Amino acid sequence: MKKVLLSGFEPFGGESINPSLKLIKRLENERWDDVEVHLVQLPVVFGESIKKLKKVIDEVDPDLVIGIGQAGGRTALSIERVAINVDDAVIADNEGNQPIDRPINSKGPAAYFSTLPIKRMMKAAREAGVPAMISNSAGTYVCNHLMYGILDLLAGTDKLGGFIHIPYLPEQVVDRPLQPSMALETMVKGIKAMVMAAVSGDKDDKIAAGALD
Amino acid sequence: MKKVLLSGFEPFGGESINPSLKLIKRLENERWDDVEVHLVQLPVVFGESIKKLKKVIDEVDPDLVIGIGQAGGRTALSIERVAINVDDAVIADNEGNQPIDRPINSKGPAAYFSTLPIKRMMKAAREAGVPAMISNSAGTYVCNHLMYGILDLLAGTDKLGGFIHIPYLPEQVVDRPLQPSMALETMVKGIKAMVMAAVSGDKDDKIAAGALD
Amino acid sequence: MKKVLLSGFEPFGGESINPSLKLIKRLENERWDDVEVHLVQLPVVFGESIKKLKKVIDEVDPDLVIGIGQAGGRTALSIERVAINVDDAVIADNEGNQPIDRPINSKGPAAYFSTLPIKRMMKAAREAGVPAMISNSAGTYVCNHLMYGILDLLAGTDKLGGFIHIPYLPEQVVDRPLQPSMALETMVKGIKAMVMAAVSGDKDDKIAAGALD
Amino acid sequence: MKKVLLSGFEPFGGESINPSLKLIKRLENERWDDVEVHLVQLPVVFGESIKKLKKVIDEVDPDLVIGIGQAGGRTALSIERVAINVDDAVIADNEGNQPIDRPINSKGPAAYFSTLPIKRMMKAAREAGVPAMISNSAGTYVCNHLMYGILDLLAGTDKLGGFIHIPYLPEQVVDRPLQPSMALETMVKGIKAMVMAAVSGDKDDKIAAGALD
């Protein structure tokens, strides 16, 4: 049985909630068939986030590592295709760090592609009735930092890694009604479908899901 | 005990689902305390929609009549403030009618304001954790037509009326992931909170919730 | 030769620029054929704005009165279809007034439709290469207040009146690059085309240009 | 005096206009001080686009190569930070090719960062009154393909390269008024400011301009 490690983040940027934290807490109570799921909560801090995750990876020895984070303003579950080797923070992280145009790993490659079967995961979520898409940028903040860190750690191993961005929860935007959101139950359904698709083999489906610009 | 009549619409515009229809079907099974709720399904047809609703109003004799319809592209439950006396259809209705700049009632006023306590309803939905807003336009299609028709029918009576626009459901936009959506359960929670707020008195709360433009 | 009175507004809401003010200043230097154009600058103040405009209407005796105002966040010139009889201010005006759900004219109708040939104006702007649309809500702030005031003043006369909302100028959003904008020259081209269409007869063209919601 | 080569693209995706083509044609007539500007028109074709550009690079021997392309739906000039090593076409190119998840260079790195001083270019455009931003994804279509190709060609040389995405022109969206656009003159002003900033030294300014997600 495959082992999957899913991470969520603490709140940041003035929010009192982080949907990825709510999500992993909710997934603790979820019944999973044919897969062993581990969950970890990470600080929204450059450096510390990946350090803490590395420790858990060493303990758990998972087959797949999937970071999950909030993408305020997005409408769908967004499976990230690529992480780039740069930190460029428009706001400070939860410990006050605000790197600008700093490489994550000065000896690392410019980018890492997700090693998850992202197209099959997208398809699985959609088939479960959940809006999902491929995203070609995880930003330049702690989410991209963590995704790059995961793939840098797993490079050269047969472990797969990647990242999923999720929308705001409805309760986060009650007073900002022009912001899109997604219910926790919808996220749970989509993430479960994606995890099951991810463990079902590492060769991806060939589905056009790029962006024109 | 007050009687509330809620209407939903059939699918239109190439959609196979109308969230307002799903919603009223779902509300049938909902337990309501201290309010008697009646539900009716209407055709997306100029004229016919309000005719059918009038029949049900005559039978049921409700205290409040609230039309509900789909507003594709919106992010929040949108309580309409006003209905205007014009049909201007950019697509044909479900029977092929496509009126352009035609008054709904050639002897009627230019507009009717909702007689529901819209600000209190907005507040109640938000307190229930559901994104909600006041909208200052119900468009110029069948939804606005029905809202105008409801308020035209109820004018001069002590019955209250209005309209609520609701977002797409997630399953409608799985392949259009840039379109916002809202889960049915979130809608149910919001609409229930709004209905309970609406029957709790007709004087509205004074809350700024307008639009700059 | 027909006389047209165009009004622009002072900056408000923390902006240092109002595109409608820049526009009318720019239109002063514009050559107009077969139409006499008068321009006036108005304060963003409930009550005062329409009072000042009324004075100029009395002096100039125009055939058409067209208010112009900023609609931050819009992408196209937006010809307003209707003004509603309510002030609901989410921010204070330039003199600190912030009315909530107050009728503009407690004895006036719920709404006034623009008496301009709005569809022909839209068509003319588009033919001049300028994005233009019909808007079904002018909001509930000073712009709607002025539009309602214009139509209330002109009701029962053969003078035509209405309102056009315009986007931000590029220089307003250099640091807010996700906000749409429109160049002043594009606005000039569009407004000129609209004015010429407006004075060319009062019967409107029949073009579907409504909104579904 | 530095030599700059700017490329524009033919129309694609059902459009009859490509703003980048209009732009380079317009820039031919522009007066440039202290910089020698060369312009080339490229086909929207995987492979062919970079082949044709390579020829011109060999002839002209420019110091900087900047590709320019249309990004429909964007509001600002978008200076691309990074090109990724994948083609994933949701529509066919102008010769019918539609690669899915195919590396651009199977031996190349996962990504190339722009070697232009992108932050200084952004700042220069903004100071000229033109909305400009850093974008962290050039998509997965021909624009990203060309940008990757440029940086792959120039790797190991002292020539600088990168890519700028530009919005629709107003005339492209007259009938799609919810789509943002930018006037050609605004683009010219912004691109000129960017080019002058780019040739003024290769060390970039340190300005936070990243994305949270």
XYZ file of N, CA and C in Angstrom, chain C residues 10-94:
255
model
N -14.869 65.607 -10.145
C -13.597 65.708 -9.433
C -13.152 64.319 -8.954
N -11.873 64.193 -8.587
C -11.413 62.920 -8.015
C -12.155 62.590 -6.705
N -12.240 61.303 -6.369
C -12.857 60.876 -5.111
C -12.268 59.523 -4.724
N -12.610 59.098 -3.535
C -12.273 57.747 -3.098
C -10.778 57.507 -3.004
N -10.013 58.560 -2.696
C -8.585 58.363 -2.517
C -7.780 58.459 -3.803
N -8.459 58.620 -4.946
C -7.752 58.784 -6.215
C -7.298 60.235 -6.350
N -6.167 60.469 -7.030
C -5.753 61.852 -7.269
C -6.228 62.332 -8.637
N -6.746 61.433 -9.407
C -7.202 61.720 -10.770
C -8.631 61.225 -10.906
N -9.458 61.946 -11.681
C -10.720 61.368 -12.129
C -10.701 61.421 -13.654
N -10.800 60.258 -14.294
C -10.698 60.241 -15.757
C -11.773 61.107 -16.416
N -12.923 61.267 -15.755
C -13.993 62.061 -16.376
C -13.619 63.546 -16.383
N -12.816 63.958 -15.406
C -12.352 65.347 -15.372
C -11.297 65.566 -16.460
N -10.350 64.638 -16.537
C -9.340 64.697 -17.602
C -10.044 64.719 -18.972
N -11.078 63.945 -19.070
C -11.775 63.813 -20.354
C -12.441 65.124 -20.747
N -13.158 65.754 -19.825
C -13.838 66.981 -20.260
C -12.828 68.101 -20.514
N -11.722 68.108 -19.775
C -10.683 69.101 -20.060
C -10.095 68.863 -21.448
N -9.908 67.626 -21.782
C -9.381 67.282 -23.092
C -10.379 67.610 -24.199
N -11.663 67.448 -23.913
C -12.698 67.697 -24.926
C -12.860 69.185 -25.224
N -12.414 70.035 -24.307
C -12.453 71.488 -24.555
C -11.671 71.862 -25.804
N -10.589 71.141 -26.035
C -9.709 71.465 -27.156
C -10.073 70.682 -28.410
N -11.149 69.939 -28.308
C -11.539 69.097 -29.435
C -12.372 69.918 -30.418
N -12.208 69.658 -31.683
C -13.033 70.312 -32.700
C -14.310 69.496 -32.866
N -15.449 70.135 -32.793
C -16.740 69.461 -32.929
C -17.449 70.045 -34.154
N -17.919 69.190 -35.017
C -18.672 69.672 -36.176
C -20.157 69.473 -35.933
N -20.944 70.470 -36.249
C -22.401 70.329 -36.238
C -22.984 70.067 -34.866
N -22.255 70.397 -33.847
C -22.804 70.253 -32.503
C -22.059 71.249 -31.607
N -22.811 71.838 -30.669
C -22.209 72.811 -29.760
C -22.047 72.124 -28.410
N -20.817 71.980 -27.967
C -20.573 71.197 -26.759
C -20.170 72.097 -25.588
N -20.860 71.923 -24.478
C -20.529 72.636 -23.246
C -20.051 71.632 -22.210
N -19.138 72.075 -21.374
C -18.515 71.145 -20.426
C -18.563 71.734 -19.030
N -18.791 70.895 -18.041
C -18.840 71.392 -16.671
C -18.248 70.357 -15.713
N -17.557 70.874 -14.708
C -16.917 70.027 -13.694
C -17.773 70.031 -12.437
N -18.052 68.853 -11.903
C -18.951 68.758 -10.750
C -18.235 68.167 -9.535
N -18.680 68.554 -8.334
C -18.126 67.951 -7.122
C -18.732 66.557 -6.897
N -17.953 65.657 -6.306
C -18.486 64.326 -5.957
C -19.177 64.453 -4.603
N -20.344 65.083 -4.654
C -21.097 65.376 -3.436
C -22.583 65.155 -3.736
N -23.211 64.360 -2.892
C -24.662 64.172 -3.028
C -25.337 65.540 -2.931
N -26.321 65.794 -3.728
C -27.034 67.069 -3.672
C -26.306 68.152 -4.437
N -25.101 68.521 -3.998
C -24.363 69.626 -4.637
C -24.105 69.369 -6.117
N -23.794 68.141 -6.466
C -23.463 67.819 -7.854
C -24.626 68.175 -8.779
N -25.811 67.755 -8.419
C -26.956 68.018 -9.311
C -27.369 69.488 -9.245
N -27.200 70.109 -8.074
C -27.516 71.541 -7.955
C -26.655 72.358 -8.911
N -25.352 72.059 -8.904
C -24.448 72.809 -9.779
C -24.779 72.543 -11.246
N -25.106 71.304 -11.554
C -25.431 70.979 -12.948
C -26.714 71.691 -13.377
N -27.673 71.754 -12.470
C -28.951 72.424 -12.794
C -28.721 73.881 -13.204
N -27.848 74.542 -12.454
C -27.530 75.945 -12.783
C -27.025 76.061 -14.214
N -26.111 75.175 -14.576
C -25.524 75.230 -15.918
C -26.569 74.863 -16.969
N -27.427 73.918 -16.639
C -28.510 73.582 -17.588
C -29.382 74.818 -17.824
N -29.695 75.544 -16.757
C -30.528 76.746 -16.887
C -29.843 77.805 -17.761
N -28.518 77.950 -17.597
C -27.778 78.928 -18.402
C -27.664 78.520 -19.872
N -27.279 77.248 -20.064
C -26.897 76.796 -21.406
C -28.102 76.374 -22.241
N -29.135 75.887 -21.577
C -30.329 75.362 -22.263
C -29.975 74.302 -23.308
N -29.309 73.238 -22.884
C -28.846 72.219 -23.831
C -29.986 71.319 -24.314
N -29.768 70.686 -25.464
C -30.720 69.673 -25.951
C -30.464 68.318 -25.309
N -29.210 68.062 -25.005
C -28.848 66.791 -24.368
C -27.928 67.055 -23.188
N -28.136 66.300 -22.127
C -27.272 66.396 -20.948
C -26.717 65.004 -20.659
N -25.388 64.872 -20.679
C -24.768 63.560 -20.457
C -23.744 63.676 -19.336
N -24.046 63.036 -18.217
C -23.078 62.963 -17.132
C -22.027 61.912 -17.456
N -20.803 62.166 -17.031
C -19.721 61.188 -17.233
C -19.020 60.991 -15.893
N -18.713 59.753 -15.564
C -18.065 59.476 -14.286
C -17.164 58.259 -14.353
N -16.288 58.128 -13.377
C -15.330 57.023 -13.306
C -15.997 55.747 -12.795
N -15.715 54.644 -13.468
C -16.125 53.334 -12.968
C -14.878 52.467 -12.863
N -14.204 52.567 -11.752
C -12.974 51.806 -11.545
C -13.226 50.318 -11.674
N -12.407 49.645 -12.450
C -12.552 48.207 -12.607
C -13.265 47.814 -13.888
N -13.932 48.772 -14.551
C -14.588 48.416 -15.809
C -13.583 48.448 -16.954
N -13.913 47.727 -18.009
C -13.014 47.570 -19.142
C -13.441 48.394 -20.352
N -14.707 48.807 -20.384
C -15.247 49.464 -21.581
C -16.028 50.709 -21.194
N -16.241 51.598 -22.150
C -17.186 52.690 -21.949
C -18.556 52.061 -21.697
N -19.192 52.478 -20.620
C -20.437 51.841 -20.194
C -21.570 52.864 -20.215
N -22.454 52.696 -21.160
C -23.592 53.608 -21.274
C -24.665 53.094 -20.336
N -25.055 53.922 -19.398
C -26.004 53.458 -18.387
C -27.427 53.474 -18.944
N -28.160 52.413 -18.647
C -29.528 52.273 -19.124
C -30.517 52.924 -18.176
N -30.195 52.909 -16.871
C -31.219 53.249 -15.892
C -30.580 53.822 -14.631
N -31.268 54.769 -14.006
C -30.844 55.312 -12.703
C -31.932 54.965 -11.696
N -31.532 54.537 -10.499
C -32.533 54.131 -9.508
C -32.587 55.135 -8.357
N -33.761 55.177 -7.742
C -34.057 56.228 -6.751
C -33.555 55.866 -5.352
N -32.233 55.701 -5.238
C -31.675 55.387 -3.928
C -30.211 55.808 -3.858
N -29.833 56.349 -2.723
C -28.428 56.592 -2.397
C -28.014 55.554 -1.362
N -26.945 54.824 -1.646
C -26.427 53.845 -0.678
C -24.906 53.878 -0.822
N -24.281 54.685 0.026
C -22.865 55.023 -0.157
C -21.978 54.141 0.708
N -21.080 53.379 0.086
C -20.146 52.563 0.870
C -18.944 53.362 1.351
N -18.708 54.510 0.724
C -17.710 55.453 1.248
C -18.349 56.844 1.278
N -17.812 57.722 2.113
C -18.341 59.085 2.194
C -18.032 59.846 0.908
N -18.879 60.805 0.560
C -18.577 61.657 -0.598
C -17.521 62.694 -0.207
N -17.202 63.613 -1.120
C -16.097 64.547 -0.851
C -16.397 65.587 0.217
